[in-house]
């Protein structure tokens, strides 16, 4: 039952003007239900009522309390903001990429929050001295909004029309517009809840997917002709709530691919881009636990439609690569060209006219492998006709960059590490020469030699070796006296990149060590690494992280009283779980949009993402899954005991982890914690899952986090 009450006691004043404010206290309104015979009482379920003025008042009271608690750091926040801003080249250009006779790029201007999307004629296409064309001026589109997100950005093959989608709330609710790039005018098209879009060969037909309003699951594929007034043609509707849709055009421009996928299973449908009224055909119908992805190549021996390169885990969890003719793509006709390798995850395969680029993961490091298609055809062995692009740092991130053209002799890739700023290279696949097109400038006195990066391993309780990537200044002492920030995620098979951050220098230069724990649940060591940290193995994610923290302490990188941990979204669940398990191990916890109310959320099939997530966490409507999830759900397992200092950040319009999860978690923890350590909740009232969208606003959010972290460690300037 529920009872009517105010969200704050009358005696609580959390205003910014109070010298020593008391924390807000949310009223308890018990909501009881029984699942599998287990009586569950949720005192703070009422915080889900987003339109309830009492809910908004509670969030604003928490914001006021946080503001008051952080007032003493105001000047420090400003110093950190200016320091980080001073490292950024505010007026800048991206490296242009080629596409059908144009060079596309973005530029930023000092004082403006958002990039400006532009193009100009390519020199090679007679466009030397051609004027810049502004395609989208996001700063103009953002006027009147506190948030702006850009989704789809697709130019028609005749270069005349731009289909783009924007979100002005942070709720990942995108609206499609079409701009005539010759006249600069918007067409009448306006399609709500767009997720993906692709152009057909006639430059007048769009294929697009939309999301279900209630669950935000991409579930329908439509065909639309520019200027058409009638209803668009529905081509595909996915009824199974585990699956979502996405449509794209192959790099060869010959086919549209519709991928229908869950977390563990998918199928791919295909249609020629010139078959405007045709219907998609399926390469292989879905089978439980079979994932496969396709790319197209015109080929030379397989007929006019060419071949599909298919990356499939049918022969092993880490995927292999096969080919099949477009005319007969059934599994019986698959021909293996890259076998399954237990130690190497084949995470991607991209087809170009003369080569393939394979994205691989081995020993928790990414690799780019180039396959010469002519040589592979002659040898009958793709690996024998391939080579890896060499990288020599102990930990780094490498990935393909913007490679829109099919017929090209170069591959663009990005490389960075904890000490090397993001660098864009063009790589000649024949000569193996790499040309640095741009390294992101770091203004000021940055010298990479002053910093060192390491790759070490901790040992989990079951003997598993867990990789850690570490960076610090060379003059930082290794005697357990240095503060350390340990970051983790460990879900959905997502690998945490070893990326450069000029902002992070503000921590490193103050003696803070930064580390990433590449724990199970991610994909750093392939698909089995993900499998070992999901469903009934999820607790490995948490014990791996604890083992990483203990290893860093044992090897005197830091000490418990100076150990800070950080994670966001599913990484916020990690923060809540490990804090419940070992609150004594951490000095400070920073949670961004944390997924901390696992059981209540997963029991509600009407919420966005829930049903599709059963394959990651389990289905709590099944008793066995429920009992296991209950053992680690952060909100469920809060207890009367001491907790570290905690900062929790969320956004009111988050569509992935609803704001009420961190709000409920904070409210409940306030009633249970037996310590006097600060517990702060900060809600961005006009953003979504990723926080502020403007680059300056986002930088101020980081300055806030850093000021909190450093001041709690006794570092005030």
XYZ file of C-alpha atoms in Angstrom, residues 5-689:
685
model
C 3.306 12.242 2.449
C 5.644 15.065 1.601
C 8.992 14.169 0.121
C 10.933 16.152 2.733
C 10.385 16.613 6.481
C 9.447 20.156 7.421
C 12.557 20.603 9.534
C 14.989 19.800 6.696
C 16.470 22.786 4.913
C 18.793 21.716 2.128
C 19.082 25.178 0.652
C 22.417 26.357 -0.612
C 22.421 29.093 2.006
C 22.581 26.794 5.036
C 26.012 26.688 6.603
C 25.859 23.023 7.598
C 22.934 21.588 5.669
C 21.225 18.387 6.666
C 20.821 15.779 3.952
C 17.360 15.482 2.423
C 15.265 12.650 3.789
C 12.733 11.051 1.476
C 9.532 9.890 3.097
C 8.911 6.164 3.124
C 5.823 5.029 1.245
C 5.905 1.233 1.433
C 4.926 -0.649 -1.708
C 4.713 -4.395 -1.141
C 4.607 -7.262 -3.599
C 5.445 -10.964 -3.491
C 7.629 -12.716 -6.064
C 8.382 -16.441 -5.811
C 7.037 -16.355 -2.256
C 9.495 -13.616 -1.331
C 7.884 -10.571 0.298
C 9.448 -7.431 -1.139
C 8.860 -3.959 0.319
C 10.025 -0.911 -1.594
C 9.779 2.236 0.533
C 10.801 4.555 -2.290
C 8.935 3.250 -5.335
C 7.011 6.541 -5.403
C 10.135 8.277 -6.714
C 9.267 6.759 -10.119
C 6.481 9.345 -10.466
C 8.372 11.725 -12.741
C 5.495 14.179 -13.122
C 4.847 14.314 -9.368
C 5.960 17.732 -8.030
C 7.110 16.029 -4.819
C 9.577 13.922 -6.803
C 11.027 16.977 -8.541
C 11.183 18.767 -5.186
C 13.140 15.867 -3.695
C 15.644 15.811 -6.570
C 16.078 19.571 -6.368
C 16.585 19.326 -2.604
C 19.297 16.745 -3.164
C 20.891 19.057 -5.741
C 20.771 21.945 -3.275
C 22.317 19.792 -0.569
C 25.080 18.686 -2.934
C 25.647 22.295 -3.978
C 25.970 23.371 -0.370
C 28.298 20.489 0.456
C 30.484 21.422 -2.524
C 30.411 25.192 -2.050
C 33.884 25.249 -0.549
C 35.246 23.759 -3.799
C 33.687 26.382 -6.083
C 36.955 28.183 -6.761
C 38.764 24.847 -7.155
C 36.174 23.702 -9.683
C 36.721 26.857 -11.689
C 40.493 26.402 -11.546
C 40.167 22.810 -12.757
C 37.784 23.860 -15.521
C 40.123 26.568 -16.772
C 43.083 24.205 -16.478
C 41.387 21.530 -18.579
C 39.991 24.060 -21.025
C 43.495 25.448 -21.454
C 44.677 22.117 -22.883
C 42.023 22.052 -25.614
C 42.349 23.644 -29.030
C 38.887 25.163 -29.017
C 38.848 26.231 -32.656
C 39.759 23.072 -34.505
C 39.124 20.849 -37.533
C 38.634 17.108 -37.798
C 40.554 15.116 -40.407
C 38.368 15.162 -43.558
C 37.172 11.882 -45.014
C 36.434 11.282 -48.705
C 33.035 10.305 -50.021
C 31.900 10.542 -53.647
C 33.965 13.580 -54.640
C 33.614 15.490 -51.382
C 35.670 15.921 -48.243
C 33.516 15.799 -45.104
C 34.687 17.249 -41.802
C 33.597 18.969 -38.619
C 34.979 22.106 -37.119
C 34.633 23.709 -33.722
C 34.762 27.376 -32.854
C 35.854 28.865 -29.571
C 32.901 29.637 -27.340
C 30.485 27.331 -29.173
C 29.223 24.173 -27.505
C 28.717 21.998 -30.586
C 30.599 21.084 -33.767
C 29.669 22.378 -37.219
C 29.336 19.716 -39.927
C 30.765 20.749 -43.301
C 32.017 19.535 -46.669
C 33.872 20.859 -49.699
C 34.727 19.487 -53.113
C 37.696 17.113 -53.132
C 40.882 18.418 -54.772
C 41.132 15.139 -56.671
C 37.649 15.807 -58.069
C 38.482 19.293 -59.288
C 37.489 20.971 -56.073
C 40.640 22.906 -55.191
C 39.660 26.264 -53.698
C 36.055 25.067 -53.522
C 34.098 26.875 -50.823
C 33.050 25.198 -47.606
C 29.444 24.061 -47.434
C 27.878 24.062 -43.981
C 25.636 21.014 -43.737
C 24.548 21.271 -40.105
C 25.227 24.083 -37.670
C 24.401 22.318 -34.428
C 24.795 25.465 -32.361
C 21.882 26.977 -34.265
C 19.813 23.823 -33.896
C 20.508 23.807 -30.142
C 19.102 27.273 -29.516
C 16.293 27.115 -26.992
C 17.302 23.663 -25.743
C 19.448 22.571 -22.820
C 20.435 19.413 -24.703
C 21.130 18.418 -28.301
C 22.128 15.012 -29.587
C 22.850 14.103 -33.209
C 21.905 10.616 -34.350
C 21.689 9.596 -38.008
C 23.761 11.544 -40.561
C 23.387 10.047 -44.047
C 24.011 11.764 -47.412
C 22.249 10.472 -50.530
C 24.419 8.932 -53.260
C 23.872 11.917 -55.576
C 25.185 14.173 -52.753
C 21.999 16.280 -52.777
C 20.111 15.278 -49.633
C 21.115 14.873 -46.011
C 18.985 12.718 -43.722
C 19.760 13.526 -40.105
C 18.140 13.000 -36.714
C 18.268 15.055 -33.525
C 17.271 14.563 -29.897
C 16.558 17.651 -27.769
C 15.755 15.960 -24.444
C 18.472 13.393 -23.749
C 15.856 10.621 -23.781
C 17.339 9.142 -27.002
C 14.157 10.152 -28.831
C 15.322 11.163 -32.294
C 13.392 12.969 -35.019
C 14.426 12.594 -38.671
C 14.717 15.594 -40.988
C 15.836 15.780 -44.616
C 17.798 18.772 -45.895
C 18.252 19.704 -49.549
C 21.949 20.529 -49.693
C 21.558 22.441 -52.964
C 18.978 24.893 -51.645
C 19.733 24.635 -47.919
C 16.034 24.097 -47.210
C 14.405 21.436 -45.089
C 11.932 19.153 -46.808
C 8.581 18.399 -45.251
C 9.725 14.997 -43.945
C 9.560 14.557 -40.180
C 9.743 11.041 -38.789
C 9.537 10.541 -35.034
C 11.341 7.957 -32.927
C 13.862 7.146 -35.628
C 16.692 4.753 -34.805
C 18.507 4.052 -38.123
C 18.135 5.155 -41.751
C 19.666 4.316 -45.158
C 19.254 5.671 -48.692
C 18.223 3.595 -51.695
C 19.994 3.955 -55.035
C 17.383 6.345 -56.480
C 18.301 9.056 -53.910
C 14.611 9.586 -53.180
C 13.769 6.513 -51.135
C 14.610 6.030 -47.467
C 14.532 2.820 -45.457
C 14.296 3.498 -41.737
C 13.644 1.846 -38.386
C 11.659 3.259 -35.482
C 11.340 2.396 -31.823
C 8.355 1.284 -29.811
C 7.100 4.184 -27.700
C 6.789 2.219 -24.474
C 9.927 0.080 -24.486
C 12.189 2.147 -26.780
C 12.976 -1.044 -28.681
C 13.688 -0.558 -32.381
C 10.954 -2.802 -33.777
C 9.727 -1.699 -37.234
C 11.292 -1.129 -40.662
C 9.574 1.227 -43.127
C 10.130 2.492 -46.666
C 9.502 6.178 -47.432
C 9.640 8.198 -50.659
C 10.502 11.888 -50.382
C 7.404 14.020 -50.672
C 4.970 11.119 -50.287
C 1.896 12.054 -48.257
C 0.399 8.646 -47.594
C 1.478 6.191 -44.886
C 4.911 4.659 -45.330
C 5.200 0.994 -46.238
C 5.834 -1.312 -43.293
C 8.393 -3.921 -44.394
C 9.255 -5.717 -41.179
C 7.909 -5.794 -37.630
C 9.725 -7.668 -34.889
C 7.316 -9.133 -32.336
C 9.886 -10.798 -30.071
C 10.739 -8.185 -27.440
C 14.277 -9.505 -27.062
C 15.170 -8.327 -30.576
C 15.866 -4.895 -32.060
C 16.345 -3.723 -35.652
C 18.966 -1.696 -37.486
C 19.284 -0.905 -41.198
C 22.446 0.184 -43.002
C 23.918 0.439 -46.494
C 27.000 -1.594 -47.327
C 30.232 0.190 -48.190
C 29.908 -1.272 -51.676
C 26.607 0.691 -51.997
C 24.998 -2.371 -53.589
C 22.933 -3.666 -50.677
C 20.878 -2.674 -47.673
C 21.340 -4.895 -44.635
C 18.710 -5.263 -41.932
C 20.169 -6.768 -38.771
C 17.690 -8.189 -36.252
C 19.503 -8.979 -33.016
C 19.252 -9.764 -29.347
C 22.184 -10.010 -26.946
C 22.881 -13.609 -27.976
C 21.192 -14.242 -31.329
C 20.665 -12.450 -34.622
C 19.796 -12.725 -38.290
C 20.621 -10.556 -41.324
C 18.266 -9.646 -44.168
C 19.408 -8.114 -47.454
C 17.991 -6.100 -50.362
C 19.646 -4.548 -53.409
C 19.631 -0.755 -53.137
C 18.063 -0.494 -56.599
C 15.158 -2.834 -55.756
C 12.939 -0.018 -54.537
C 9.787 -2.072 -54.191
C 11.480 -5.347 -53.318
C 11.438 -7.281 -50.087
C 14.323 -8.210 -47.818
C 15.570 -11.801 -47.853
C 17.188 -13.567 -44.924
C 20.740 -14.926 -45.166
C 20.199 -17.482 -42.391
C 17.171 -17.581 -40.068
C 17.883 -16.979 -36.396
C 18.986 -19.845 -34.171
C 19.479 -19.616 -30.416
C 23.007 -18.478 -29.496
C 24.048 -18.006 -33.118
C 25.382 -14.552 -33.928
C 26.516 -13.580 -37.403
C 27.157 -10.321 -39.267
C 27.569 -9.683 -42.982
C 29.336 -7.330 -45.378
C 29.162 -7.305 -49.172
C 31.773 -7.476 -51.914
C 31.022 -7.499 -55.680
C 33.434 -10.411 -56.063
C 34.773 -11.728 -59.366
C 33.664 -15.353 -59.589
C 30.324 -15.437 -57.799
C 28.074 -13.768 -60.368
C 26.907 -10.211 -60.717
C 25.619 -9.887 -57.128
C 28.930 -10.870 -55.555
C 29.569 -12.434 -52.173
C 28.878 -11.882 -48.506
C 31.669 -11.983 -45.952
C 30.014 -13.453 -42.872
C 31.478 -13.281 -39.374
C 29.877 -16.103 -37.408
C 30.247 -17.798 -34.028
C 28.745 -21.027 -35.389
C 32.157 -22.696 -35.197
C 33.360 -21.260 -31.881
C 32.552 -18.457 -29.427
C 35.306 -16.166 -30.741
C 33.926 -16.144 -34.306
C 35.322 -17.209 -37.659
C 34.945 -15.717 -41.161
C 33.187 -17.390 -44.078
C 32.026 -16.370 -47.545
C 28.848 -17.165 -49.446
C 27.450 -16.063 -52.768
C 24.615 -13.553 -52.637
C 22.656 -15.874 -54.909
C 22.871 -18.774 -52.415
C 23.934 -17.546 -48.937
C 22.568 -20.553 -47.010
C 24.846 -22.187 -44.419
C 25.434 -25.237 -46.589
C 27.223 -22.926 -49.030
C 29.504 -21.207 -46.549
C 33.240 -21.443 -47.218
C 35.561 -20.770 -44.298
C 38.451 -18.369 -44.929
C 39.444 -17.506 -41.335
C 39.047 -20.345 -38.820
C 37.955 -19.998 -35.245
C 40.927 -19.296 -32.976
C 40.356 -19.838 -29.227
C 42.946 -17.211 -28.276
C 41.811 -14.536 -30.772
C 38.445 -12.812 -30.840
C 37.382 -11.843 -34.373
C 35.421 -8.759 -33.333
C 34.861 -7.221 -36.776
C 35.383 -7.697 -40.514
C 35.194 -4.814 -43.018
C 35.242 -5.358 -46.793
C 36.953 -3.043 -49.289
C 37.538 -3.486 -53.017
C 41.022 -4.981 -52.691
C 41.315 -5.946 -49.041
C 39.604 -6.866 -45.806
C 40.314 -5.333 -42.418
C 39.797 -7.638 -39.459
C 39.409 -6.231 -35.968
C 40.826 -8.729 -33.487
C 41.379 -8.962 -29.747
C 44.179 -11.041 -28.288
C 45.710 -10.959 -24.811
C 43.328 -8.104 -23.922
C 44.748 -5.895 -26.692
C 43.100 -4.778 -29.964
C 44.682 -5.547 -33.334
C 43.984 -4.546 -36.932
C 44.709 -7.214 -39.537
C 44.801 -6.429 -43.278
C 43.974 -9.223 -45.751
C 45.048 -8.875 -49.395
C 42.090 -10.320 -51.292
C 43.999 -11.176 -54.468
C 46.723 -12.961 -52.529
C 44.154 -14.706 -50.330
C 42.305 -15.982 -53.410
C 45.527 -17.409 -54.801
C 46.661 -18.961 -51.521
C 43.228 -20.121 -50.407
C 44.115 -18.909 -46.914
C 43.160 -15.432 -45.728
C 45.477 -15.463 -42.690
C 48.455 -16.469 -44.834
C 47.762 -13.442 -47.056
C 47.443 -11.026 -44.141
C 49.465 -8.933 -41.734
C 48.780 -6.993 -38.580
C 49.441 -3.284 -38.218
C 52.135 -3.098 -35.548
C 51.642 -1.262 -32.232
C 54.286 -1.314 -29.555
C 52.915 0.167 -26.319
C 51.992 -2.156 -23.427
C 48.372 -0.965 -23.464
C 46.560 1.047 -26.120
C 43.409 1.435 -28.202
C 43.305 1.011 -31.979
C 40.230 1.055 -34.184
C 39.135 1.817 -37.708
C 38.419 5.468 -38.408
C 36.178 6.966 -41.096
C 36.479 4.633 -44.108
C 33.475 5.413 -46.302
C 34.959 4.656 -49.720
C 34.945 1.112 -51.057
C 37.648 1.440 -53.713
C 40.681 2.670 -51.803
C 44.288 1.638 -51.290
C 44.448 3.063 -47.764
C 42.874 2.306 -44.427
C 42.241 5.053 -41.905
C 42.652 4.063 -38.289
C 42.835 5.748 -34.912
C 45.401 4.978 -32.269
C 45.822 6.256 -28.728
C 47.028 5.167 -25.334
C 47.107 6.551 -21.824
C 50.147 8.651 -22.840
C 49.611 9.124 -26.598
C 46.845 11.527 -27.683
C 44.328 10.306 -30.240
C 46.126 9.990 -33.558
C 44.574 9.534 -37.009
C 46.634 7.558 -39.530
C 46.202 6.648 -43.182
C 47.760 3.239 -43.818
C 48.820 2.083 -47.287
C 47.840 -1.580 -47.408
C 50.443 -2.387 -50.088
C 53.525 -0.505 -48.885
C 52.526 -0.745 -45.189
C 53.449 2.915 -44.788
C 51.446 4.867 -42.247
C 50.949 8.621 -42.507
C 49.961 10.589 -39.416
C 47.140 12.894 -40.498
C 46.562 14.433 -37.104
C 47.382 13.950 -33.466
C 44.957 15.719 -31.174
C 46.882 18.719 -29.842
C 47.340 19.160 -26.105
C 47.994 22.809 -25.416
C 50.380 23.850 -22.705
C 53.413 21.866 -21.614
C 52.340 18.253 -22.037
C 55.339 15.937 -22.361
C 54.541 12.236 -22.773
C 57.947 11.276 -21.375
C 56.810 12.445 -17.936
C 54.210 9.672 -17.749
C 54.384 5.906 -17.827
C 51.817 3.250 -18.719
C 51.764 -0.372 -17.582
C 49.828 -3.597 -18.157
C 49.765 -5.880 -15.106
C 47.544 -8.728 -13.914
C 45.694 -9.483 -10.708
C 44.640 -12.992 -9.726
C 40.945 -13.589 -9.040
C 39.686 -15.932 -6.333
C 39.298 -18.764 -8.868
C 42.830 -18.265 -10.245
C 41.813 -16.251 -13.332
C 44.311 -13.583 -14.409
C 42.597 -10.183 -14.678
C 44.360 -7.519 -16.790
C 44.822 -3.989 -15.482
C 45.987 -0.946 -17.440
C 47.716 1.774 -15.395
C 49.094 5.269 -15.957
C 50.854 7.726 -13.658
C 53.557 10.351 -13.607
C 57.032 8.877 -13.411
C 57.762 10.914 -10.292
C 54.717 9.547 -8.441
C 55.956 7.439 -5.506
C 55.222 3.703 -5.495
C 55.190 3.403 -1.694
C 51.417 3.175 -1.071
C 51.213 6.925 -0.450
C 49.659 7.909 -3.784
C 45.906 8.179 -4.342
C 44.566 5.825 -7.034
C 41.413 5.976 -9.156
C 40.286 2.517 -10.307
C 37.704 2.366 -13.100
C 35.596 -0.613 -14.117
C 32.629 -1.662 -16.254
C 32.433 -5.391 -17.049
C 29.112 -5.913 -18.850
C 27.528 -6.521 -22.270
C 30.793 -7.711 -23.795
C 32.021 -4.103 -23.954
C 35.768 -3.544 -23.690
C 36.980 -0.485 -21.811
C 39.356 1.405 -24.123
C 42.808 2.444 -22.982
C 42.204 6.000 -24.136
C 44.048 9.280 -23.755
C 42.410 12.097 -21.813
C 43.898 15.559 -21.529
C 41.432 16.143 -18.671
C 42.942 13.246 -16.737
C 46.260 15.106 -16.599
C 44.702 17.251 -13.867
C 44.658 14.125 -11.716
C 47.984 12.644 -12.798
C 49.820 15.923 -12.262
C 48.480 15.992 -8.691
C 49.938 12.569 -7.977
C 46.850 10.429 -8.636
C 47.396 7.045 -10.308
C 44.707 5.948 -12.781
C 43.900 2.305 -13.510
C 41.315 0.301 -15.465
C 40.370 -3.212 -14.373
C 39.462 -5.268 -17.468
C 37.146 -7.578 -15.560
C 35.005 -10.465 -16.749
C 31.754 -9.418 -18.369
C 33.617 -7.300 -20.903
C 35.205 -8.651 -24.088
C 38.869 -7.827 -23.661
C 39.680 -11.543 -23.822
C 36.968 -12.504 -26.273
C 33.433 -13.798 -26.082
C 34.229 -16.315 -23.313
C 35.381 -13.374 -21.158
C 31.902 -11.894 -21.558
C 30.220 -15.240 -20.895
C 32.179 -15.594 -17.660
C 30.708 -12.347 -16.322
C 27.028 -12.511 -17.200
C 23.897 -14.437 -16.160
C 24.767 -16.958 -13.416
C 28.441 -15.946 -13.610
C 27.827 -12.249 -12.939
C 29.427 -12.264 -9.506
C 32.798 -12.896 -11.201
C 32.638 -9.278 -12.389
C 32.556 -8.047 -8.797
C 35.116 -10.430 -7.337
C 37.483 -9.641 -10.241
C 37.238 -5.943 -9.421
C 37.861 -6.551 -5.737
C 40.873 -8.731 -6.621
C 42.201 -5.913 -8.813
C 41.857 -3.417 -5.972
C 43.567 -5.751 -3.515
C 46.402 -6.384 -5.996
C 47.041 -2.668 -6.404
C 47.160 -2.247 -2.646
C 49.386 -5.299 -2.122
C 51.857 -3.978 -4.710
C 51.886 -0.540 -3.084
C 50.368 1.464 -5.888
C 48.053 2.881 -3.243
C 46.386 2.158 0.087
C 42.787 1.590 1.152
C 42.421 5.052 2.611
C 43.409 6.551 -0.754
C 41.630 4.191 -3.142
C 38.863 5.742 -5.263
C 36.625 3.666 -7.545
C 34.454 4.844 -10.433
C 31.931 3.367 -12.853
C 28.836 4.303 -14.803
C 25.602 2.656 -15.957
C 26.256 -1.104 -15.648
C 29.577 0.006 -14.180
C 27.471 1.797 -11.567
C 25.939 -1.560 -10.679
C 29.516 -2.754 -10.253
C 30.176 0.151 -7.877
C 27.100 -0.637 -5.809
C 27.823 -4.370 -5.668
C 31.476 -4.108 -4.641
C 30.677 -1.385 -2.113
C 28.130 -3.683 -0.493
C 30.616 -6.562 -0.517
C 33.719 -4.687 0.663
C 32.904 -1.190 1.957
C 36.147 -1.301 3.955
C 38.263 -1.531 0.806
C 37.465 1.861 -0.723
C 37.871 5.450 0.400
C 35.586 7.011 -2.182
C 33.023 5.835 -4.763
C 31.847 7.792 -7.820
C 28.774 6.407 -9.621
C 27.493 7.791 -12.922
C 23.891 6.951 -13.902
C 24.207 3.726 -11.886
C 22.065 0.670 -12.624
C 21.593 -0.099 -8.934
C 17.952 -1.230 -8.714
C 18.461 -4.356 -10.784
C 15.687 -6.551 -9.421
C 12.844 -4.030 -9.473
C 13.791 -2.848 -12.939
C 14.155 -6.332 -14.417
C 10.826 -7.363 -12.876
C 9.103 -4.595 -14.853
C 8.842 -5.784 -18.462
C 7.230 -2.492 -19.476
C 10.398 -0.475 -18.940
C 12.791 0.301 -21.804
C 15.403 -2.402 -22.434
C 14.135 -4.839 -19.777
C 13.067 -7.873 -21.835
C 16.100 -7.677 -24.114
C 18.323 -7.612 -21.039
C 17.150 -11.018 -19.813
C 20.028 -12.491 -21.855
C 22.590 -10.414 -19.952
C 21.313 -10.554 -16.362
C 18.646 -13.246 -16.293
C 14.850 -13.179 -16.050
C 13.798 -12.630 -12.432
C 10.343 -14.023 -13.192
C 12.176 -17.361 -13.140
C 12.873 -18.360 -9.538
C 16.443 -19.549 -10.119
C 17.396 -16.310 -11.896
C 15.623 -14.237 -9.259
C 17.477 -15.873 -6.386
C 20.847 -15.351 -8.067
C 20.201 -11.710 -9.022
C 18.998 -11.041 -5.502
C 22.423 -11.977 -4.132
C 24.116 -8.963 -5.735
C 21.455 -6.331 -6.554
C 22.922 -3.170 -4.957
C 19.595 -1.646 -3.834
C 18.335 -4.929 -2.387
C 21.540 -5.597 -0.426
C 22.016 -2.258 1.304
C 22.591 -2.847 5.034
C 23.076 -1.112 8.370
C 26.842 -0.591 8.265
C 29.541 1.903 7.375
C 29.952 2.914 3.744
C 32.641 4.939 1.961
C 32.132 8.499 0.777
C 29.863 8.307 -2.286
C 29.000 10.688 -5.134
C 26.069 9.601 -7.326
C 25.217 11.392 -10.577
C 22.151 10.904 -12.755
C 19.994 12.682 -15.341
C 16.255 13.248 -15.247
C 15.767 12.270 -18.901
C 17.908 9.144 -18.885
C 16.161 6.448 -20.923
C 18.663 3.671 -20.203
C 18.965 3.860 -16.421
C 15.971 5.755 -15.126
C 16.732 8.591 -12.711
C 14.737 6.900 -9.959
C 17.272 4.084 -9.544
C 20.046 6.323 -8.145
C 17.422 8.464 -6.361
C 15.919 5.452 -4.578
C 19.366 4.044 -3.824
C 20.450 7.335 -2.236
C 17.251 7.674 -0.216
C 17.484 4.131 1.160
C 21.210 4.327 1.864
C 20.708 7.504 3.918
C 18.504 5.529 6.338
C 20.956 2.618 6.664
C 24.515 3.949 6.648
C 26.050 4.143 10.116
C 28.954 6.441 9.191
C 29.233 10.203 8.754
C 30.884 10.024 5.334
C 29.342 12.288 2.676
C 26.658 10.829 0.405
C 25.790 13.173 -2.457
C 23.258 12.865 -5.277
C 23.475 15.239 -8.235
C 20.767 15.152 -10.927
C 21.135 16.903 -14.264
C 17.556 18.076 -14.786
C 17.954 18.580 -18.557
C 20.046 15.728 -19.939
C 20.111 11.993 -20.567
C 22.343 8.962 -20.070
